Short mmCIF file of C-alpha atoms in Angstrom, two decimals:
data_model
loop_
_atom_site.label_atom_id
_atom_site.label_comp_id
_atom_site.label_asym_id
_atom_site.label_seq_id
_atom_site.Cartn_x
_atom_site.Cartn_y
_atom_site.Cartn_z
CA MET A 137 24.10 -5.86 -2.44
CA PRO A 138 20.48 -5.85 -3.63
CA LYS A 139 20.43 -2.10 -4.32
CA GLN A 140 23.42 -2.34 -6.64
CA GLN A 141 21.94 -5.41 -8.34
CA ILE A 142 18.67 -3.56 -8.90
CA LEU A 143 20.35 -0.49 -10.39
CA ASP A 144 22.52 -2.68 -12.62
CA ALA A 145 19.49 -4.64 -13.84
CA ILE A 146 17.66 -1.43 -14.70
CA LYS A 147 20.67 -0.16 -16.66
CA GLU A 148 20.93 -3.45 -18.57
CA ASN A 149 17.30 -3.58 -19.73
CA ASP A 150 15.54 -1.43 -22.31
CA THR A 151 11.99 -2.44 -21.32
CA ILE A 152 10.94 -2.28 -17.66
CA ILE A 153 7.45 -3.02 -16.32
CA LEU A 154 6.50 -2.01 -12.80
CA HIS A 155 3.81 -3.74 -10.73
CA ARG A 156 2.41 -3.32 -7.20
CA HIS A 157 -0.30 -4.88 -5.08
CA VAL A 158 -4.02 -5.13 -5.77
CA ARG A 159 -6.28 -2.46 -4.26
CA PRO A 160 -3.42 0.06 -4.28
CA ASP A 161 -2.76 2.63 -1.59
CA ALA A 162 -0.56 5.73 -1.72
CA ASP A 163 2.62 3.79 -1.00
CA ALA A 164 1.93 1.18 -3.67
CA LEU A 165 1.45 3.88 -6.30
CA GLY A 166 4.13 6.16 -4.87
CA SER A 167 6.80 3.47 -5.03
CA GLN A 168 5.68 2.00 -8.37
CA CYS A 169 5.22 5.27 -10.22
CA GLY A 170 7.96 7.11 -8.35
CA LEU A 171 10.41 4.46 -9.52
CA LYS A 172 9.10 4.83 -13.06
CA GLU A 173 9.78 8.57 -12.90
CA MET A 174 13.24 7.96 -11.51
CA ILE A 175 14.10 5.54 -14.33
CA SER A 176 12.51 7.64 -17.09
CA THR A 177 14.15 10.85 -15.91
CA THR A 178 17.58 9.21 -15.74
CA PHE A 179 17.21 7.11 -18.90
CA PRO A 180 14.61 8.76 -21.17
CA GLU A 181 15.37 6.28 -23.96
CA LYS A 182 14.08 3.31 -21.94
CA ASN A 183 10.53 1.98 -22.26
CA VAL A 184 9.05 2.03 -18.75
CA PHE A 185 5.46 1.02 -17.97
CA VAL A 186 3.26 0.81 -14.87
CA VAL A 187 0.43 -1.72 -14.76
CA GLY A 188 -2.39 -2.81 -12.47
CA GLU A 189 -6.03 -2.03 -11.81
CA GLU A 190 -7.04 1.57 -11.20
CA ASP A 191 -8.47 3.02 -8.00
CA PRO A 192 -10.55 6.08 -8.98
CA ALA A 193 -9.67 7.78 -5.69
CA LEU A 194 -5.95 7.68 -6.54
CA THR A 195 -5.85 8.43 -10.27
CA PHE A 196 -4.93 12.01 -9.32
CA LEU A 197 -1.53 10.57 -8.37
CA ALA A 198 -0.93 8.42 -11.44
CA GLU A 199 -2.68 6.41 -14.13
CA MET A 200 -1.69 2.97 -15.37
CA ASP A 201 -0.46 2.00 -18.81
CA ASP A 202 -2.37 -0.39 -21.09
CA ILE A 203 0.20 -2.68 -22.70
CA ALA A 204 0.08 -5.85 -24.79
CA ASP A 205 1.22 -9.23 -23.47
CA ASP A 206 4.15 -9.48 -25.87
CA ILE A 207 5.86 -6.45 -24.30
CA PHE A 208 6.59 -8.62 -21.26
CA THR A 209 8.58 -11.17 -23.28
CA ASP A 210 11.99 -9.53 -22.94
CA ALA A 211 11.18 -7.18 -20.08
CA LEU A 212 12.55 -6.63 -16.60
CA VAL A 213 9.66 -6.80 -14.12
CA ILE A 214 9.87 -4.95 -10.80
CA VAL A 215 7.19 -5.54 -8.17
CA CYS A 216 6.87 -2.85 -5.48
CA ASP A 217 5.22 -2.99 -2.06
CA THR A 218 3.83 -6.52 -2.43
CA ALA A 219 4.63 -9.21 0.13
CA ASN A 220 3.28 -12.24 -1.73
CA THR A 221 2.64 -13.21 -5.33
CA GLY A 222 -1.08 -13.70 -4.73
CA ARG A 223 -1.46 -9.93 -4.20
CA ILE A 224 0.45 -8.76 -7.29
CA SER A 225 -1.84 -6.74 -9.53
CA ASP A 226 -1.72 -8.07 -13.12
CA VAL A 227 -0.59 -11.70 -13.22
CA ARG A 228 1.36 -11.08 -16.41
CA TYR A 229 4.37 -10.31 -14.23
CA LYS A 230 5.18 -14.02 -14.72
CA LEU A 231 5.87 -13.36 -18.41
CA GLY A 232 8.90 -11.16 -17.74
CA LYS A 233 12.42 -12.50 -18.20
CA GLN A 234 13.57 -11.33 -14.75
CA ILE A 235 11.64 -10.32 -11.61
CA ILE A 236 12.75 -7.99 -8.83
CA LYS A 237 10.94 -7.63 -5.51
CA ILE A 238 11.18 -4.34 -3.56
CA ASP A 239 9.15 -4.36 -0.36
CA HIS A 240 8.99 -3.40 3.32
CA HIS A 241 6.54 -6.07 4.50
CA PRO A 242 7.72 -9.26 6.24
CA ASN A 243 9.20 -11.55 3.60
CA VAL A 244 6.64 -14.35 3.90
CA ASP A 245 6.85 -15.16 0.17
CA PRO A 246 10.44 -14.83 -1.09
CA TYR A 247 9.79 -14.44 -4.82
CA GLY A 248 11.87 -12.89 -7.58
CA ASP A 249 15.38 -13.25 -9.00
CA ILE A 250 16.50 -10.26 -6.92
CA MET A 251 14.91 -9.34 -3.60
CA TRP A 252 15.31 -6.20 -1.54
CA VAL A 253 13.14 -6.41 1.57
CA ASP A 254 13.61 -3.94 4.43
CA THR A 255 11.04 -4.28 7.20
CA THR A 256 12.60 -1.33 9.07
CA ALA A 257 11.57 1.07 6.28
CA SER A 258 8.47 3.16 6.89
CA SER A 259 7.29 2.51 3.34
CA THR A 260 8.43 1.11 0.03
CA SER A 261 8.42 4.69 -1.25
CA GLU A 262 11.10 5.48 1.33
CA MET A 263 13.14 2.60 -0.12
CA ILE A 264 12.80 4.01 -3.63
CA TYR A 265 14.25 7.32 -2.46
CA GLU A 266 17.04 5.39 -0.74
CA LEU A 267 17.72 3.68 -4.07
CA LEU A 268 18.07 7.12 -5.67
CA LEU A 269 20.57 8.19 -2.99
CA PHE A 270 22.50 4.95 -3.45
CA GLY A 271 22.92 5.91 -7.11
CA GLN A 272 25.34 8.62 -5.91
CA GLY A 273 24.21 11.43 -8.14
CA GLU A 274 23.96 9.43 -11.38
CA TRP A 275 20.23 8.86 -10.89
CA LYS A 276 17.78 11.71 -11.28
CA LEU A 277 14.32 12.51 -9.97
CA SER A 278 11.72 14.86 -11.41
CA GLU A 279 9.40 17.12 -9.43
CA TYR A 280 6.55 14.73 -10.22
CA GLY A 281 8.64 11.77 -9.05
CA ALA A 282 9.40 13.54 -5.77
CA LYS A 283 5.68 14.19 -5.29
CA LEU A 284 4.86 10.51 -5.82
CA ILE A 285 7.51 9.24 -3.42
CA TYR A 286 6.65 11.84 -0.77
CA GLY A 287 2.96 10.96 -1.12
CA GLY A 288 3.76 7.30 -0.62
CA ILE A 289 5.73 8.04 2.54
CA VAL A 290 2.96 10.29 3.89
CA GLY A 291 0.33 7.65 3.17
CA ASP A 292 2.09 4.71 4.80
CA THR A 293 3.22 6.65 7.87
CA GLY A 294 -0.21 8.14 8.52
CA ARG A 295 1.22 11.64 8.00
CA PHE A 296 4.30 10.68 10.05
CA LEU A 297 2.24 9.49 13.05
CA PHE A 298 2.79 5.72 12.83
CA PRO A 299 5.61 4.04 14.84
CA SER A 300 7.36 3.06 11.59
CA THR A 301 8.34 6.73 11.17
CA ASN A 302 11.99 7.27 12.13
CA ASN A 303 14.80 9.80 11.77
CA LYS A 304 15.58 8.60 8.26
CA THR A 305 11.96 9.05 7.23
CA PHE A 306 12.01 12.70 8.27
CA ARG A 307 15.36 13.29 6.55
CA TYR A 308 14.07 11.87 3.30
CA ALA A 309 10.83 13.85 3.58
CA ALA A 310 12.85 17.02 4.16
CA ASP A 311 14.86 16.30 1.00
CA LEU A 312 11.74 15.64 -1.05
CA ILE A 313 9.92 18.85 -0.12
CA GLU A 314 12.85 20.76 -1.62
CA TYR A 315 11.18 19.88 -4.93
CA PRO A 316 8.52 22.53 -5.69
CA PHE A 317 5.42 20.33 -5.99
CA ASP A 318 2.17 21.49 -4.41
CA ARG A 319 2.04 19.75 -1.03
CA GLN A 320 -1.39 21.13 -0.15
CA ALA A 321 -2.88 19.76 -3.36
CA LEU A 322 -1.27 16.40 -2.60
CA TYR A 323 -2.76 16.32 0.92
CA ASP A 324 -6.15 17.36 -0.44
CA GLY A 325 -6.07 14.52 -2.94
CA LEU A 326 -5.04 11.97 -0.32
CA TYR A 327 -7.35 13.01 2.50
CA ASN A 328 -10.30 15.06 1.23
CA VAL A 329 -13.41 12.90 0.92
CA GLU A 330 -16.75 13.17 -0.82
CA VAL A 331 -19.86 13.91 1.20
CA LYS A 332 -21.05 10.29 0.93
CA ILE A 333 -17.78 9.04 2.48
CA ALA A 334 -18.09 11.58 5.29
CA ARG A 335 -21.63 10.39 6.00
CA LEU A 336 -20.49 6.76 6.05
CA ARG A 337 -17.76 7.77 8.49
CA GLY A 338 -20.52 9.10 10.73
CA TYR A 339 -22.32 5.76 10.45
CA ILE A 340 -19.15 3.95 11.51
CA LEU A 341 -18.72 6.15 14.58
CA GLN A 342 -22.36 5.57 15.52
CA ASN A 343 -22.35 1.80 15.00
CA PHE A 344 -18.97 0.32 15.92
CA THR A 345 -18.84 -2.17 18.78
CA LEU A 346 -16.14 -2.43 21.45
CA THR A 347 -15.46 -5.52 23.57
CA LYS A 348 -13.87 -5.77 27.02
CA SER A 349 -10.63 -7.02 25.49
CA GLY A 350 -10.37 -3.88 23.35
CA VAL A 351 -11.56 -5.19 19.99
CA SER A 352 -13.72 -2.92 17.87
CA LYS A 353 -15.73 -4.10 14.89
CA ILE A 354 -17.75 -2.50 12.12
CA VAL A 355 -19.67 -4.35 9.42
CA LEU A 356 -20.19 -2.62 6.08
CA SER A 357 -22.67 -4.92 4.40
CA LYS A 358 -23.86 -4.59 0.81
CA GLU A 359 -27.04 -2.96 2.13
CA VAL A 360 -25.09 -0.34 4.12
CA LEU A 361 -22.82 0.43 1.18
CA GLU A 362 -25.83 0.79 -1.11
CA GLN A 363 -27.53 3.06 1.44
CA PHE A 364 -24.57 5.45 1.31
CA ASP A 365 -23.85 4.87 -2.41
CA VAL A 366 -20.28 3.82 -1.62
CA LEU A 367 -18.31 1.16 -3.50
CA PRO A 368 -16.29 -1.38 -1.48
CA LEU A 369 -13.10 -0.02 -3.05
CA GLU A 370 -13.90 3.43 -1.68
CA THR A 371 -13.88 2.27 1.95
CA GLY A 372 -10.08 2.39 2.12
CA LYS A 373 -10.16 5.99 3.29
CA LEU A 374 -12.32 5.01 6.25
CA VAL A 375 -10.17 2.39 7.95
CA GLY A 376 -8.44 4.94 10.20
CA THR A 377 -11.73 6.30 11.53
CA LEU A 378 -11.54 4.40 14.83
CA GLY A 379 -7.85 5.03 15.47
CA GLU A 380 -8.41 7.84 17.95
CA VAL A 381 -11.05 6.12 20.09
CA LYS A 382 -9.84 5.39 23.63
CA GLY A 383 -9.96 1.80 24.80
CA ILE A 384 -9.49 0.24 21.37
CA LYS A 385 -6.50 -2.10 21.04
CA ALA A 386 -7.38 -3.33 17.55
CA TRP A 387 -10.20 -2.74 15.11
CA ILE A 388 -11.60 -4.67 12.21
CA PHE A 389 -13.70 -3.67 9.20
CA PHE A 390 -15.70 -6.33 7.39
CA VAL A 391 -16.56 -4.99 3.93
CA GLU A 392 -18.97 -7.14 1.92
CA GLU A 393 -18.16 -7.41 -1.77
CA GLU A 394 -19.85 -9.48 -4.48
CA ASP A 395 -18.08 -12.77 -3.82
CA VAL A 396 -15.92 -12.16 -0.74
CA ILE A 397 -15.88 -10.27 2.55
CA ARG A 398 -12.89 -7.97 2.61
CA VAL A 399 -11.18 -7.53 5.99
CA ARG A 400 -9.30 -4.37 6.95
CA LEU A 401 -7.44 -4.76 10.23
CA ARG A 402 -5.58 -2.22 12.37
CA SER A 403 -3.92 -2.32 15.78
CA LYS A 404 -2.45 -0.05 18.44
CA GLY A 405 -0.23 -2.76 19.88
CA PRO A 406 -1.13 -6.42 19.31
CA VAL A 407 0.71 -7.87 16.31
CA ILE A 408 -1.97 -8.74 13.75
CA ASN A 409 -0.23 -9.69 10.50
CA GLU A 410 0.18 -13.36 11.44
CA LEU A 411 -3.54 -13.54 12.15
CA ALA A 412 -4.22 -11.92 8.77
CA GLN A 413 -2.07 -14.57 7.10
CA LYS A 414 -4.32 -17.25 8.59
CA TYR A 415 -7.22 -15.67 6.68
CA ASN A 416 -5.74 -15.27 3.18
CA GLY A 417 -4.00 -12.00 3.89
CA GLY A 418 -1.01 -10.36 5.48
CA GLY A 419 0.62 -6.98 5.89
CA HIS A 420 2.34 -5.02 8.62
CA PRO A 421 2.43 -5.90 12.33
CA LEU A 422 -0.09 -3.12 13.06
CA ALA A 423 -1.87 -2.75 9.70
CA SER A 424 -3.03 -5.73 7.67
CA GLY A 425 -5.71 -7.00 5.35
CA ALA A 426 -7.37 -10.34 4.69
CA SER A 427 -10.52 -11.91 3.23
CA VAL A 428 -13.13 -14.41 4.37
CA SER A 429 -15.74 -16.25 2.37
CA SER A 430 -18.67 -16.19 4.81
CA TRP A 431 -20.01 -14.43 7.87
CA GLU A 432 -19.35 -17.61 9.86
CA GLU A 433 -15.68 -17.33 8.96
CA ALA A 434 -15.84 -13.64 9.87
CA ASP A 435 -17.08 -14.65 13.34
CA ARG A 436 -14.12 -17.02 13.73
CA PHE A 437 -11.77 -14.20 12.68
CA MET A 438 -13.33 -12.00 15.34
CA GLU A 439 -12.90 -14.72 17.99
CA ASP A 440 -9.21 -15.08 17.09
CA LEU A 441 -8.72 -11.32 17.30
CA GLU A 442 -10.47 -11.29 20.69
CA ALA A 443 -8.06 -13.94 21.99
CA LEU A 444 -5.06 -12.05 20.61
CA CYS A 445 -6.08 -8.77 22.26
CA ALA A 446 -7.03 -10.45 25.56
CA ALA A 447 -3.53 -11.93 25.78
CA TYR A 448 -1.81 -8.64 24.90
CA LYS A 449 -0.06 -7.03 27.89
CA GLY A 450 1.43 -3.96 26.25
#
């Protein structure tokens, strides 16, 4: 069983390095850093590191370690919440002696010496808590670790509103809030936004388009981002803005960065992750990301999404 293999591999290795995907969200950090806490609390003598680029909006949850390349030489590498190798943050994962994949996205890129992929899980953070339970009392979790895992579950379920939320999700959440971390502070960190983000949210609500087939689009060009003094990385908290608008089947954000146009894609029914894969991305059936290299390619993406939503009969 993958869970037993994973626990055995952790026990057998003294140095463990944990990765997750680029442009991290709460689940990426919750699973990565929650697993670190679980390992460090159970085995304080082990050297456990978390690596990847920082998102300033999420450093309140956890900060990354700065480690030298040679530490990877004899290390166990565990990659959390990352469907394909192209999205792993910090390419040095290849230097490890053994790689484990733990993920809840469709297994489009079966990498790693050990794989545990569960697409029925609400989040990878939920899987990390399940790994703790599988340890049958031998494995321990700190208050901070519980906060991280709970935060990851909250983030990837949209505060338990997304269809991926199930009975198990609520049971695990109930277990985790037995730990005395400050839930209100966690929610504030995840969902409170600066004034500039709130103003940009207003711009989105004033300027989104909606087609007859139920596709909504918003373009956040460099000029718009400069107008509101918002970095492309900071737009992650805005992608849910259109989720409550009636008549929308799927919505797409085009965020212009220096050398690429980042695509954030959400749906209320049509399955969108295969479309995202066509444009250098992937993700969940109802929440995905991609990238295009030009506005012409963005137009083609929009046409494909139009066709997908027009054919949807849900």
